């Protein structure tokens, strides 16, 4: 990684993600998690203060070593037991059915092979486990969508692969058995009128081979649709 990706961009992302406007939404999406938890896209660790005491162990994953270096001061100050990995979310080393919850905030926008990552999240969840997420993405307003499509190539280059135009609802629903989701706008967090997606996706309580096979096929079939 170059100086921009490893130093300047992490510095900027840490400050932008610490925006106080994000706090109530972080608290809301993490309030119900418990047990063994995996966070995908840990970044600089801005979610750490909002995990409840019901979390018995937290495992974190992020591909950017610059962000991970910033996260170390938050990790050292946290009362949680944290296992911290520097790697991407598309090929996780964790065993199948390892976690009660997987959490992701402002991360699905920037994962290159998003369908592979979602299939991995599904795989490492225990039967009945939940994926909780808070993301930004494609607006429901055609005029805003046009600008999001135009600006996404530039935004990817400047913001570590971040897509302004991903339909988070469609992506998550392609991989999970049940999705409860809220779409909302927030002027304090807004950028070009984009919307936010906050929700919970639940893995089936019993998973059959056919379900796993379907998930794998979805990853291959839809991968070409990524913008």
PDB file of N, CA and C in Angstrom, residues 60-128:
ATOM      1  N   UNK A  60     -12.219  -9.031  15.223  1.00  0.00           N
ATOM      2  CA  UNK A  60     -12.314  -7.928  14.264  1.00  0.00           C
ATOM      3  C   UNK A  60     -11.440  -8.190  13.049  1.00  0.00           C
ATOM      4  N   UNK A  61     -11.915  -7.726  11.897  1.00  0.00           N
ATOM      5  CA  UNK A  61     -11.229  -7.922  10.621  1.00  0.00           C
ATOM      6  C   UNK A  61     -11.216  -6.604   9.854  1.00  0.00           C
ATOM      7  N   UNK A  62     -10.055  -6.200   9.369  1.00  0.00           N
ATOM      8  CA  UNK A  62      -9.951  -5.075   8.442  1.00  0.00           C
ATOM      9  C   UNK A  62      -8.695  -5.260   7.607  1.00  0.00           C
ATOM     10  N   UNK A  63      -8.779  -4.889   6.344  1.00  0.00           N
ATOM     11  CA  UNK A  63      -7.678  -5.144   5.412  1.00  0.00           C
ATOM     12  C   UNK A  63      -6.605  -4.057   5.446  1.00  0.00           C
ATOM     13  N   UNK A  64      -6.918  -2.884   6.000  1.00  0.00           N
ATOM     14  CA  UNK A  64      -5.999  -1.754   5.910  1.00  0.00           C
ATOM     15  C   UNK A  64      -5.113  -1.651   7.159  1.00  0.00           C
ATOM     16  N   UNK A  65      -3.790  -1.858   7.017  1.00  0.00           N
ATOM     17  CA  UNK A  65      -2.911  -1.804   8.186  1.00  0.00           C
ATOM     18  C   UNK A  65      -2.798  -0.406   8.786  1.00  0.00           C
ATOM     19  N   UNK A  66      -2.991   0.643   7.972  1.00  0.00           N
ATOM     20  CA  UNK A  66      -2.960   1.995   8.500  1.00  0.00           C
ATOM     21  C   UNK A  66      -4.112   2.248   9.460  1.00  0.00           C
ATOM     22  N   UNK A  67      -5.311   1.812   9.095  1.00  0.00           N
ATOM     23  CA  UNK A  67      -6.455   1.933   9.994  1.00  0.00           C
ATOM     24  C   UNK A  67      -6.255   1.078  11.235  1.00  0.00           C
ATOM     25  N   UNK A  68      -5.680  -0.109  11.038  1.00  0.00           N
ATOM     26  CA  UNK A  68      -5.446  -0.988  12.183  1.00  0.00           C
ATOM     27  C   UNK A  68      -4.477  -0.365  13.181  1.00  0.00           C
ATOM     28  N   UNK A  69      -3.474   0.347  12.689  1.00  0.00           N
ATOM     29  CA  UNK A  69      -2.529   1.020  13.582  1.00  0.00           C
ATOM     30  C   UNK A  69      -3.232   2.073  14.435  1.00  0.00           C
ATOM     31  N   UNK A  70      -4.158   2.817  13.832  1.00  0.00           N
ATOM     32  CA  UNK A  70      -4.928   3.804  14.583  1.00  0.00           C
ATOM     33  C   UNK A  70      -5.821   3.114  15.611  1.00  0.00           C
ATOM     34  N   UNK A  71      -6.366   1.945  15.244  1.00  0.00           N
ATOM     35  CA  UNK A  71      -7.281   1.217  16.133  1.00  0.00           C
ATOM     36  C   UNK A  71      -6.605   0.730  17.404  1.00  0.00           C
ATOM     37  N   UNK A  72      -5.288   0.579  17.392  1.00  0.00           N
ATOM     38  CA  UNK A  72      -4.613  -0.027  18.531  1.00  0.00           C
ATOM     39  C   UNK A  72      -4.831   0.733  19.834  1.00  0.00           C
ATOM     40  N   UNK A  73      -4.895   2.057  19.760  1.00  0.00           N
ATOM     41  CA  UNK A  73      -5.101   2.813  20.998  1.00  0.00           C
ATOM     42  C   UNK A  73      -6.504   2.575  21.561  1.00  0.00           C
ATOM     43  N   UNK A  74      -7.497   2.387  20.683  1.00  0.00           N
ATOM     44  CA  UNK A  74      -8.840   2.090  21.168  1.00  0.00           C
ATOM     45  C   UNK A  74      -8.907   0.659  21.708  1.00  0.00           C
ATOM     46  N   UNK A  75      -8.212  -0.253  21.042  1.00  0.00           N
ATOM     47  CA  UNK A  75      -8.182  -1.634  21.515  1.00  0.00           C
ATOM     48  C   UNK A  75      -7.542  -1.726  22.896  1.00  0.00           C
ATOM     49  N   UNK A  76      -6.460  -1.006  23.120  1.00  0.00           N
ATOM     50  CA  UNK A  76      -5.773  -1.072  24.409  1.00  0.00           C
ATOM     51  C   UNK A  76      -6.612  -0.489  25.534  1.00  0.00           C
ATOM     52  N   UNK A  77      -7.528   0.411  25.202  1.00  0.00           N
ATOM     53  CA  UNK A  77      -8.372   1.035  26.217  1.00  0.00           C
ATOM     54  C   UNK A  77      -9.699   0.314  26.425  1.00  0.00           C
ATOM     55  N   UNK A  78      -9.991  -0.691  25.599  1.00  0.00           N
ATOM     56  CA  UNK A  78     -11.291  -1.362  25.667  1.00  0.00           C
ATOM     57  C   UNK A  78     -11.295  -2.483  26.706  1.00  0.00           C
ATOM     58  N   UNK A  79     -12.395  -2.622  27.459  1.00  0.00           N
ATOM     59  CA  UNK A  79     -12.509  -3.737  28.404  1.00  0.00           C
ATOM     60  C   UNK A  79     -12.842  -5.065  27.725  1.00  0.00           C
ATOM     61  N   UNK A  80     -13.168  -5.030  26.437  1.00  0.00           N
ATOM     62  CA  UNK A  80     -13.540  -6.245  25.721  1.00  0.00           C
ATOM     63  C   UNK A  80     -12.318  -7.103  25.410  1.00  0.00           C
ATOM     64  N   UNK A  81     -12.533  -8.415  25.356  1.00  0.00           N
ATOM     65  CA  UNK A  81     -11.525  -9.329  24.840  1.00  0.00           C
ATOM     66  C   UNK A  81     -11.643  -9.322  23.324  1.00  0.00           C
ATOM     67  N   UNK A  82     -10.586  -8.859  22.635  1.00  0.00           N
ATOM     68  CA  UNK A  82     -10.654  -8.661  21.189  1.00  0.00           C
ATOM     69  C   UNK A  82      -9.535  -9.436  20.500  1.00  0.00           C
ATOM     70  N   UNK A  83      -9.910 -10.216  19.481  1.00  0.00           N
ATOM     71  CA  UNK A  83      -8.949 -10.859  18.597  1.00  0.00           C
ATOM     72  C   UNK A  83      -8.947 -10.071  17.293  1.00  0.00           C
ATOM     73  N   UNK A  84      -7.836  -9.437  16.979  1.00  0.00           N
ATOM     74  CA  UNK A  84      -7.756  -8.454  15.907  1.00  0.00           C
ATOM     75  C   UNK A  84      -6.962  -9.011  14.719  1.00  0.00           C
ATOM     76  N   UNK A  85      -7.587  -9.038  13.524  1.00  0.00           N
ATOM     77  CA  UNK A  85      -6.960  -9.571  12.310  1.00  0.00           C
ATOM     78  C   UNK A  85      -6.841  -8.466  11.264  1.00  0.00           C
ATOM     79  N   UNK A  86      -5.700  -8.446  10.550  1.00  0.00           N
ATOM     80  CA  UNK A  86      -5.539  -7.576   9.384  1.00  0.00           C
ATOM     81  C   UNK A  86      -5.651  -8.461   8.147  1.00  0.00           C
ATOM     82  N   UNK A  87      -6.853  -8.523   7.581  1.00  0.00           N
ATOM     83  CA  UNK A  87      -7.118  -9.300   6.369  1.00  0.00           C
ATOM     84  C   UNK A  87      -8.446  -8.868   5.795  1.00  0.00           C
ATOM     85  N   UNK A  88      -8.747  -9.298   4.561  1.00  0.00           N
ATOM     86  CA  UNK A  88      -9.998  -8.884   3.934  1.00  0.00           C
ATOM     87  C   UNK A  88     -11.145  -9.812   4.318  1.00  0.00           C
ATOM     88  N   UNK A  89     -12.345  -9.384   3.972  1.00  0.00           N
ATOM     89  CA  UNK A  89     -13.525 -10.136   4.371  1.00  0.00           C
ATOM     90  C   UNK A  89     -13.999 -11.159   3.371  1.00  0.00           C
ATOM     91  N   UNK A  90     -13.302 -11.303   2.227  1.00  0.00           N
ATOM     92  CA  UNK A  90     -13.785 -12.201   1.187  1.00  0.00           C
ATOM     93  C   UNK A  90     -13.384 -13.657   1.399  1.00  0.00           C
ATOM     94  N   UNK A  91     -12.392 -13.898   2.258  1.00  0.00           N
ATOM     95  CA  UNK A  91     -11.929 -15.269   2.508  1.00  0.00           C
ATOM     96  C   UNK A  91     -11.497 -15.361   3.971  1.00  0.00           C
ATOM     97  N   UNK A  92     -12.437 -15.611   4.837  1.00  0.00           N
ATOM     98  CA  UNK A  92     -12.165 -15.602   6.275  1.00  0.00           C
ATOM     99  C   UNK A  92     -11.566 -16.926   6.735  1.00  0.00           C
ATOM    100  N   UNK A  93     -10.611 -16.895   7.669  1.00  0.00           N
ATOM    101  CA  UNK A  93     -10.012 -18.133   8.174  1.00  0.00           C
ATOM    102  C   UNK A  93     -10.831 -18.808   9.262  1.00  0.00           C
ATOM    103  N   UNK A  94     -11.914 -18.186   9.703  1.00  0.00           N
ATOM    104  CA  UNK A  94     -12.710 -18.725  10.792  1.00  0.00           C
ATOM    105  C   UNK A  94     -13.534 -19.923  10.337  1.00  0.00           C
ATOM    106  N   UNK A  95     -13.777 -20.837  11.256  1.00  0.00           N
ATOM    107  CA  UNK A  95     -14.551 -22.043  10.951  1.00  0.00           C
ATOM    108  C   UNK A  95     -16.018 -21.698  10.719  1.00  0.00           C
ATOM    109  N   UNK A  96     -16.686 -22.579   9.983  1.00  0.00           N
ATOM    110  CA  UNK A  96     -18.121 -22.432   9.769  1.00  0.00           C
ATOM    111  C   UNK A  96     -18.856 -22.430  11.102  1.00  0.00           C
ATOM    112  N   UNK A  97     -19.916 -21.622  11.192  1.00  0.00           N
ATOM    113  CA  UNK A  97     -20.788 -21.565  12.372  1.00  0.00           C
ATOM    114  C   UNK A  97     -20.016 -21.207  13.640  1.00  0.00           C
ATOM    115  N   UNK A  98     -19.192 -20.156  13.560  1.00  0.00           N
ATOM    116  CA  UNK A  98     -18.363 -19.743  14.689  1.00  0.00           C
ATOM    117  C   UNK A  98     -18.964 -18.627  15.528  1.00  0.00           C
ATOM    118  N   UNK A  99     -19.883 -17.839  14.966  1.00  0.00           N
ATOM    119  CA  UNK A  99     -20.288 -16.601  15.631  1.00  0.00           C
ATOM    120  C   UNK A  99     -21.805 -16.500  15.805  1.00  0.00           C
ATOM    121  N   UNK A 100     -22.189 -15.873  16.917  1.00  0.00           N
ATOM    122  CA  UNK A 100     -23.603 -15.574  17.164  1.00  0.00           C
ATOM    123  C   UNK A 100     -24.054 -14.361  16.350  1.00  0.00           C
ATOM    124  N   UNK A 101     -23.146 -13.407  16.195  1.00  0.00           N
ATOM    125  CA  UNK A 101     -23.436 -12.179  15.442  1.00  0.00           C
ATOM    126  C   UNK A 101     -22.235 -11.817  14.578  1.00  0.00           C
ATOM    127  N   UNK A 102     -22.526 -11.225  13.414  1.00  0.00           N
ATOM    128  CA  UNK A 102     -21.525 -10.513  12.634  1.00  0.00           C
ATOM    129  C   UNK A 102     -22.030  -9.087  12.480  1.00  0.00           C
ATOM    130  N   UNK A 103     -21.142  -8.114  12.676  1.00  0.00           N
ATOM    131  CA  UNK A 103     -21.507  -6.701  12.578  1.00  0.00           C
ATOM    132  C   UNK A 103     -20.700  -6.024  11.481  1.00  0.00           C
ATOM    133  N   UNK A 104     -21.319  -5.055  10.818  1.00  0.00           N
ATOM    134  CA  UNK A 104     -20.643  -4.285   9.778  1.00  0.00           C
ATOM    135  C   UNK A 104     -21.239  -2.882   9.758  1.00  0.00           C
ATOM    136  N   UNK A 105     -20.389  -1.857   9.836  1.00  0.00           N
ATOM    137  CA  UNK A 105     -20.862  -0.478   9.700  1.00  0.00           C
ATOM    138  C   UNK A 105     -19.999   0.246   8.680  1.00  0.00           C
ATOM    139  N   UNK A 106     -20.636   0.800   7.648  1.00  0.00           N
ATOM    140  CA  UNK A 106     -19.974   1.570   6.602  1.00  0.00           C
ATOM    141  C   UNK A 106     -18.807   0.796   5.982  1.00  0.00           C
ATOM    142  N   UNK A 107     -19.074  -0.457   5.657  1.00  0.00           N
ATOM    143  CA  UNK A 107     -18.032  -1.348   5.136  1.00  0.00           C
ATOM    144  C   UNK A 107     -18.434  -2.020   3.834  1.00  0.00           C
ATOM    145  N   UNK A 108     -19.688  -2.434   3.692  1.00  0.00           N
ATOM    146  CA  UNK A 108     -20.110  -3.150   2.488  1.00  0.00           C
ATOM    147  C   UNK A 108     -19.933  -2.310   1.228  1.00  0.00           C
ATOM    148  N   UNK A 109     -19.867  -1.013   1.397  1.00  0.00           N
ATOM    149  CA  UNK A 109     -19.660  -0.127   0.240  1.00  0.00           C
ATOM    150  C   UNK A 109     -18.287  -0.300  -0.387  1.00  0.00           C
ATOM    151  N   UNK A 110     -17.304  -0.775   0.384  1.00  0.00           N
ATOM    152  CA  UNK A 110     -15.924  -0.733  -0.095  1.00  0.00           C
ATOM    153  C   UNK A 110     -15.272  -2.095  -0.305  1.00  0.00           C
ATOM    154  N   UNK A 111     -15.966  -3.182  -0.014  1.00  0.00           N
ATOM    155  CA  UNK A 111     -15.401  -4.505  -0.239  1.00  0.00           C
ATOM    156  C   UNK A 111     -15.457  -4.824  -1.732  1.00  0.00           C
ATOM    157  N   UNK A 112     -14.332  -5.178  -2.302  1.00  0.00           N
ATOM    158  CA  UNK A 112     -14.264  -5.374  -3.759  1.00  0.00           C
ATOM    159  C   UNK A 112     -15.171  -6.512  -4.218  1.00  0.00           C
ATOM    160  N   UNK A 113     -15.030  -7.706  -3.620  1.00  0.00           N
ATOM    161  CA  UNK A 113     -15.819  -8.873  -4.012  1.00  0.00           C
ATOM    162  C   UNK A 113     -16.934  -9.055  -2.980  1.00  0.00           C
ATOM    163  N   UNK A 114     -17.929  -8.193  -3.105  1.00  0.00           N
ATOM    164  CA  UNK A 114     -18.944  -8.081  -2.054  1.00  0.00           C
ATOM    165  C   UNK A 114     -19.759  -9.357  -1.884  1.00  0.00           C
ATOM    166  N   UNK A 115     -20.082 -10.046  -2.972  1.00  0.00           N
ATOM    167  CA  UNK A 115     -20.875 -11.266  -2.841  1.00  0.00           C
ATOM    168  C   UNK A 115     -20.093 -12.371  -2.129  1.00  0.00           C
ATOM    169  N   UNK A 116     -18.801 -12.449  -2.381  1.00  0.00           N
ATOM    170  CA  UNK A 116     -17.982 -13.424  -1.662  1.00  0.00           C
ATOM    171  C   UNK A 116     -17.943 -13.097  -0.177  1.00  0.00           C
ATOM    172  N   UNK A 117     -17.845 -11.820   0.151  1.00  0.00           N
ATOM    173  CA  UNK A 117     -17.812 -11.419   1.550  1.00  0.00           C
ATOM    174  C   UNK A 117     -19.126 -11.744   2.257  1.00  0.00           C
ATOM    175  N   UNK A 118     -20.247 -11.486   1.608  1.00  0.00           N
ATOM    176  CA  UNK A 118     -21.540 -11.796   2.221  1.00  0.00           C
ATOM    177  C   UNK A 118     -21.735 -13.299   2.382  1.00  0.00           C
ATOM    178  N   UNK A 119     -21.251 -14.080   1.415  1.00  0.00           N
ATOM    179  CA  UNK A 119     -21.316 -15.532   1.552  1.00  0.00           C
ATOM    180  C   UNK A 119     -20.465 -16.008   2.730  1.00  0.00           C
ATOM    181  N   UNK A 120     -19.321 -15.363   2.947  1.00  0.00           N
ATOM    182  CA  UNK A 120     -18.471 -15.700   4.081  1.00  0.00           C
ATOM    183  C   UNK A 120     -19.130 -15.331   5.413  1.00  0.00           C
ATOM    184  N   UNK A 121     -19.774 -14.174   5.445  1.00  0.00           N
ATOM    185  CA  UNK A 121     -20.498 -13.784   6.658  1.00  0.00           C
ATOM    186  C   UNK A 121     -21.568 -14.818   6.989  1.00  0.00           C
ATOM    187  N   UNK A 122     -22.306 -15.236   5.977  1.00  0.00           N
ATOM    188  CA  UNK A 122     -23.332 -16.261   6.182  1.00  0.00           C
ATOM    189  C   UNK A 122     -22.705 -17.554   6.682  1.00  0.00           C
ATOM    190  N   UNK A 123     -21.576 -17.938   6.108  1.00  0.00           N
ATOM    191  CA  UNK A 123     -20.932 -19.202   6.469  1.00  0.00           C
ATOM    192  C   UNK A 123     -20.488 -19.231   7.926  1.00  0.00           C
ATOM    193  N   UNK A 124     -19.878 -18.144   8.402  1.00  0.00           N
ATOM    194  CA  UNK A 124     -19.314 -18.173   9.759  1.00  0.00           C
ATOM    195  C   UNK A 124     -20.350 -17.935  10.850  1.00  0.00           C
ATOM    196  N   UNK A 125     -21.561 -17.538  10.479  1.00  0.00           N
ATOM    197  CA  UNK A 125     -22.626 -17.407  11.472  1.00  0.00           C
ATOM    198  C   UNK A 125     -23.144 -18.776  11.895  1.00  0.00           C
ATOM    199  N   UNK A 126     -23.473 -18.876  13.176  1.00  0.00           N
ATOM    200  CA  UNK A 126     -24.129 -20.083  13.660  1.00  0.00           C
ATOM    201  C   UNK A 126     -25.548 -20.136  13.092  1.00  0.00           C
ATOM    202  N   UNK A 127     -26.155 -21.318  12.986  1.00  0.00           N
ATOM    203  CA  UNK A 127     -27.566 -21.381  12.595  1.00  0.00           C
ATOM    204  C   UNK A 127     -28.414 -20.513  13.521  1.00  0.00           C
ATOM    205  N   UNK A 128     -29.239 -19.687  12.929  1.00  0.00           N
ATOM    206  CA  UNK A 128     -30.022 -18.736  13.712  1.00  0.00           C
ATOM    207  C   UNK A 128     -29.262 -17.468  14.057  1.00  0.00           C
TER     208      UNK A 128
END
